[in-house]
Coordinates of N, CA and C in Angstrom, one line a residue:
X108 N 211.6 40.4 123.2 CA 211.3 41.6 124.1 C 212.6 42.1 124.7
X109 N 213.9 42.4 123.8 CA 214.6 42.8 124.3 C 215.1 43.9 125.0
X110 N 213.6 44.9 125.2 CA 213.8 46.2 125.6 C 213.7 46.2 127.2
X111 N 213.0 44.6 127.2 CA 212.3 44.9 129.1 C 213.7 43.9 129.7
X112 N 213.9 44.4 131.1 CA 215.1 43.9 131.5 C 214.3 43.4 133.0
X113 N 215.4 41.5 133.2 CA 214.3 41.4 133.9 C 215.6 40.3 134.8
X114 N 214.9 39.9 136.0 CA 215.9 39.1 136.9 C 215.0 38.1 137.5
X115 N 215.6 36.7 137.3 CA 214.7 35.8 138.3 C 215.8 35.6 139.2
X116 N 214.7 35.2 140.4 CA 215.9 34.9 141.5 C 215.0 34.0 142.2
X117 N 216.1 32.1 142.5 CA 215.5 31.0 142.7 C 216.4 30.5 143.8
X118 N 215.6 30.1 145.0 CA 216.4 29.7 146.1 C 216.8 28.4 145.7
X119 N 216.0 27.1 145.2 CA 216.2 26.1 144.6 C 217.3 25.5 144.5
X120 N 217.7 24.7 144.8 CA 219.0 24.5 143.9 C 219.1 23.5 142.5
X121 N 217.8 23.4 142.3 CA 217.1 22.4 140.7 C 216.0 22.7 140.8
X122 N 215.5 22.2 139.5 CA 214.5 22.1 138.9 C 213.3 21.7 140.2
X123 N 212.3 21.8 140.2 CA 211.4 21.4 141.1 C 210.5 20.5 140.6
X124 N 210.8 19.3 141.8 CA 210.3 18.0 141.1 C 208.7 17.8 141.5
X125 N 207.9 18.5 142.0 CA 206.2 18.7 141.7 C 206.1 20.2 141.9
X126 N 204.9 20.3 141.1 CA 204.2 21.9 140.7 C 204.1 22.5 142.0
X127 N 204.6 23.9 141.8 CA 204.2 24.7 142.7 C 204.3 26.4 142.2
X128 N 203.1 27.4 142.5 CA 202.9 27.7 141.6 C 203.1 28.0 140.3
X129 N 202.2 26.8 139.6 CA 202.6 26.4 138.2 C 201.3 27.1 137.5
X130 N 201.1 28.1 137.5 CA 199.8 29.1 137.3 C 200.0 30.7 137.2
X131 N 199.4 31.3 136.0 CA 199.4 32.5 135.5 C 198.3 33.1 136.4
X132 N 198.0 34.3 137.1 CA 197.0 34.9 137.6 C 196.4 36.1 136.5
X133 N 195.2 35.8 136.5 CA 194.6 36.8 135.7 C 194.9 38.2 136.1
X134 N 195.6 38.5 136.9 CA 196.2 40.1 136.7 C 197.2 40.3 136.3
X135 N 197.9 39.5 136.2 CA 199.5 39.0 135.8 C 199.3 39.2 134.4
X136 N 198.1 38.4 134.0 CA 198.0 38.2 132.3 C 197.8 39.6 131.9
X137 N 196.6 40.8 132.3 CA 196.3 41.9 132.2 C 197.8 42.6 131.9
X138 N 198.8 42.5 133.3 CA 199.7 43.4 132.5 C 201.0 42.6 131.8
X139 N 200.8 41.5 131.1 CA 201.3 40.9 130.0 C 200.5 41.6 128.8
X140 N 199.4 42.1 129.0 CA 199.0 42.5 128.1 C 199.4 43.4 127.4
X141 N 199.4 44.7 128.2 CA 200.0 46.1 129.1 C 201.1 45.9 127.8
X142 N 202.4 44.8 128.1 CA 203.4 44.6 127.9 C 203.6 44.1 126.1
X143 N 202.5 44.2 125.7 CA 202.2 43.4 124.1 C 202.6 41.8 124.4
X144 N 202.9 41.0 125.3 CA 202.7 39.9 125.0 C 201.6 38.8 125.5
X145 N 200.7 39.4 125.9 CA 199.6 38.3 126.5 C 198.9 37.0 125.6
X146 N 198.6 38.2 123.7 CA 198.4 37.0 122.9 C 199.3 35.5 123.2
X147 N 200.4 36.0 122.9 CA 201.3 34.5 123.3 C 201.5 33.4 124.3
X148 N 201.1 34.5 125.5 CA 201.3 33.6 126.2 C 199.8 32.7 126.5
X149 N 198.5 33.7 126.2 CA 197.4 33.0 126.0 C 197.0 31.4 125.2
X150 N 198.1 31.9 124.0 CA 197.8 30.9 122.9 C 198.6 29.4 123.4
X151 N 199.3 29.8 124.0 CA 200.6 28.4 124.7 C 199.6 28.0 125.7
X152 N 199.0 28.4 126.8 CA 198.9 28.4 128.2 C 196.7 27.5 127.8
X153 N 196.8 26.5 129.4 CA 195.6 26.3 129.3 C 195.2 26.9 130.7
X154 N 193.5 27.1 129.8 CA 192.5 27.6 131.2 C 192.4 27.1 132.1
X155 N 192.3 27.6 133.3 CA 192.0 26.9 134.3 C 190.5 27.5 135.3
X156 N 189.7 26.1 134.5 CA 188.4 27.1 134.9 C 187.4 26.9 136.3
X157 N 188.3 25.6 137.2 CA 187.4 25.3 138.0 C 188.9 24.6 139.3
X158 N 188.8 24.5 140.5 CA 189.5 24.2 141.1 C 188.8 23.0 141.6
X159 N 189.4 22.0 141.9 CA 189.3 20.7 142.7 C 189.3 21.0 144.1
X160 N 188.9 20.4 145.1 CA 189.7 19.8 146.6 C 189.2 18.1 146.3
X161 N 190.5 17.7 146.8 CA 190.2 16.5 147.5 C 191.0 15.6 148.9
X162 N 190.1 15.0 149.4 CA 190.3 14.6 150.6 C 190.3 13.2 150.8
X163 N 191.0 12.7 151.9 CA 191.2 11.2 151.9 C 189.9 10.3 152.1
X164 N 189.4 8.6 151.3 CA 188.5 8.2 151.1 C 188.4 7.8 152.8
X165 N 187.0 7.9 153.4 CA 186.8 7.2 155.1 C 187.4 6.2 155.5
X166 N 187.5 5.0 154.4 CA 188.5 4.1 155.0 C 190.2 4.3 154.6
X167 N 190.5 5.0 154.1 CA 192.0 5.2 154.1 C 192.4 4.6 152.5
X168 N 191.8 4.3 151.9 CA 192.2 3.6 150.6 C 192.3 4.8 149.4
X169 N 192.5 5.5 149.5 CA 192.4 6.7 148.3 C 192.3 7.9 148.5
X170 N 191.5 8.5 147.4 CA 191.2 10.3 147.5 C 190.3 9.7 146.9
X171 N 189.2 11.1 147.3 CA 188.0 11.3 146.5 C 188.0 12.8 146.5
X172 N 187.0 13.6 145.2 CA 187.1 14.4 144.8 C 185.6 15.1 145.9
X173 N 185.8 15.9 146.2 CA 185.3 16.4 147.9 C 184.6 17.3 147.1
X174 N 184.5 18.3 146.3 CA 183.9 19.6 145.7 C 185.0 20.4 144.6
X175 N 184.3 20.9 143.9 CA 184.8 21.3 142.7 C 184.4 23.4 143.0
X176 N 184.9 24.2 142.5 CA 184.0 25.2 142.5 C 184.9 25.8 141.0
X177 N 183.8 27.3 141.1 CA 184.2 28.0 139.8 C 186.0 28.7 139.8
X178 N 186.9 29.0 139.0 CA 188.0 29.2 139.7 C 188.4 30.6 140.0
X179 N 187.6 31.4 139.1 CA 187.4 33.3 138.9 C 186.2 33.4 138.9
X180 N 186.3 34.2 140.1 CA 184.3 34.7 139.8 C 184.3 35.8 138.8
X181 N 183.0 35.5 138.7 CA 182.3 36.0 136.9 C 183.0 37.8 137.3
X182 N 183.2 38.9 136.4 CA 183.8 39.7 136.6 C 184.6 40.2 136.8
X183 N 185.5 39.0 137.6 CA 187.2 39.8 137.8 C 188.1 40.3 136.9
X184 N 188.5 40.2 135.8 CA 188.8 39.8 134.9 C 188.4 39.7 133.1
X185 N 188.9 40.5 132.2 CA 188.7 40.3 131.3 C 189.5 39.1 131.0
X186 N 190.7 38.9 131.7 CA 191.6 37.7 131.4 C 191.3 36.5 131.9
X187 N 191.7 35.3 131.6 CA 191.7 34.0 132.6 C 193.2 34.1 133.5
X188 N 192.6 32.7 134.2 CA 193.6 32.5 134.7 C 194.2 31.2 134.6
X189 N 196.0 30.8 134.1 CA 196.2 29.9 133.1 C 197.0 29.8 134.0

């Protein structure tokens, strides 16, 4: 895509050592689409179809998985969100 001209700019000073937004938004993907590359990045990228919470177990020993829900309600989107 050498036509589109583009700038990241990272306060960072490394690599970041846990995820943070490490996630495509379905509107994002829409205008990747816009841009002819959505196939690709579709075909690389996984769905993300449901979100977690979890919260610490009563006595202090772990996490437990608290509720789960859907991650895009039905209609936002012809795209996912990856």
């Amino acid at each position: 895509f050498s036509e589109i001209t583009t700038r990241i700019t990272e306060r960072k000073s490394g690599p970041l050592e846990v995820g943070q937004a490490d996630g495509i938004a379905c509107r994002s993907i829409e205008m990747f689409e816009a841009f002819g590359f959505a196939e690709k990045v579709l075909k690389e990228s996984y769905w993300v179809n449901e979100v977690g919470f979890w919260r610490p177990n009563p006595d202090g020993t772990g996490l437990h998985r608290a509720d789960r829900i859907q991650d895009v309600e039905d209609d936002l989107s012809e795209m996912p969100h990856v």
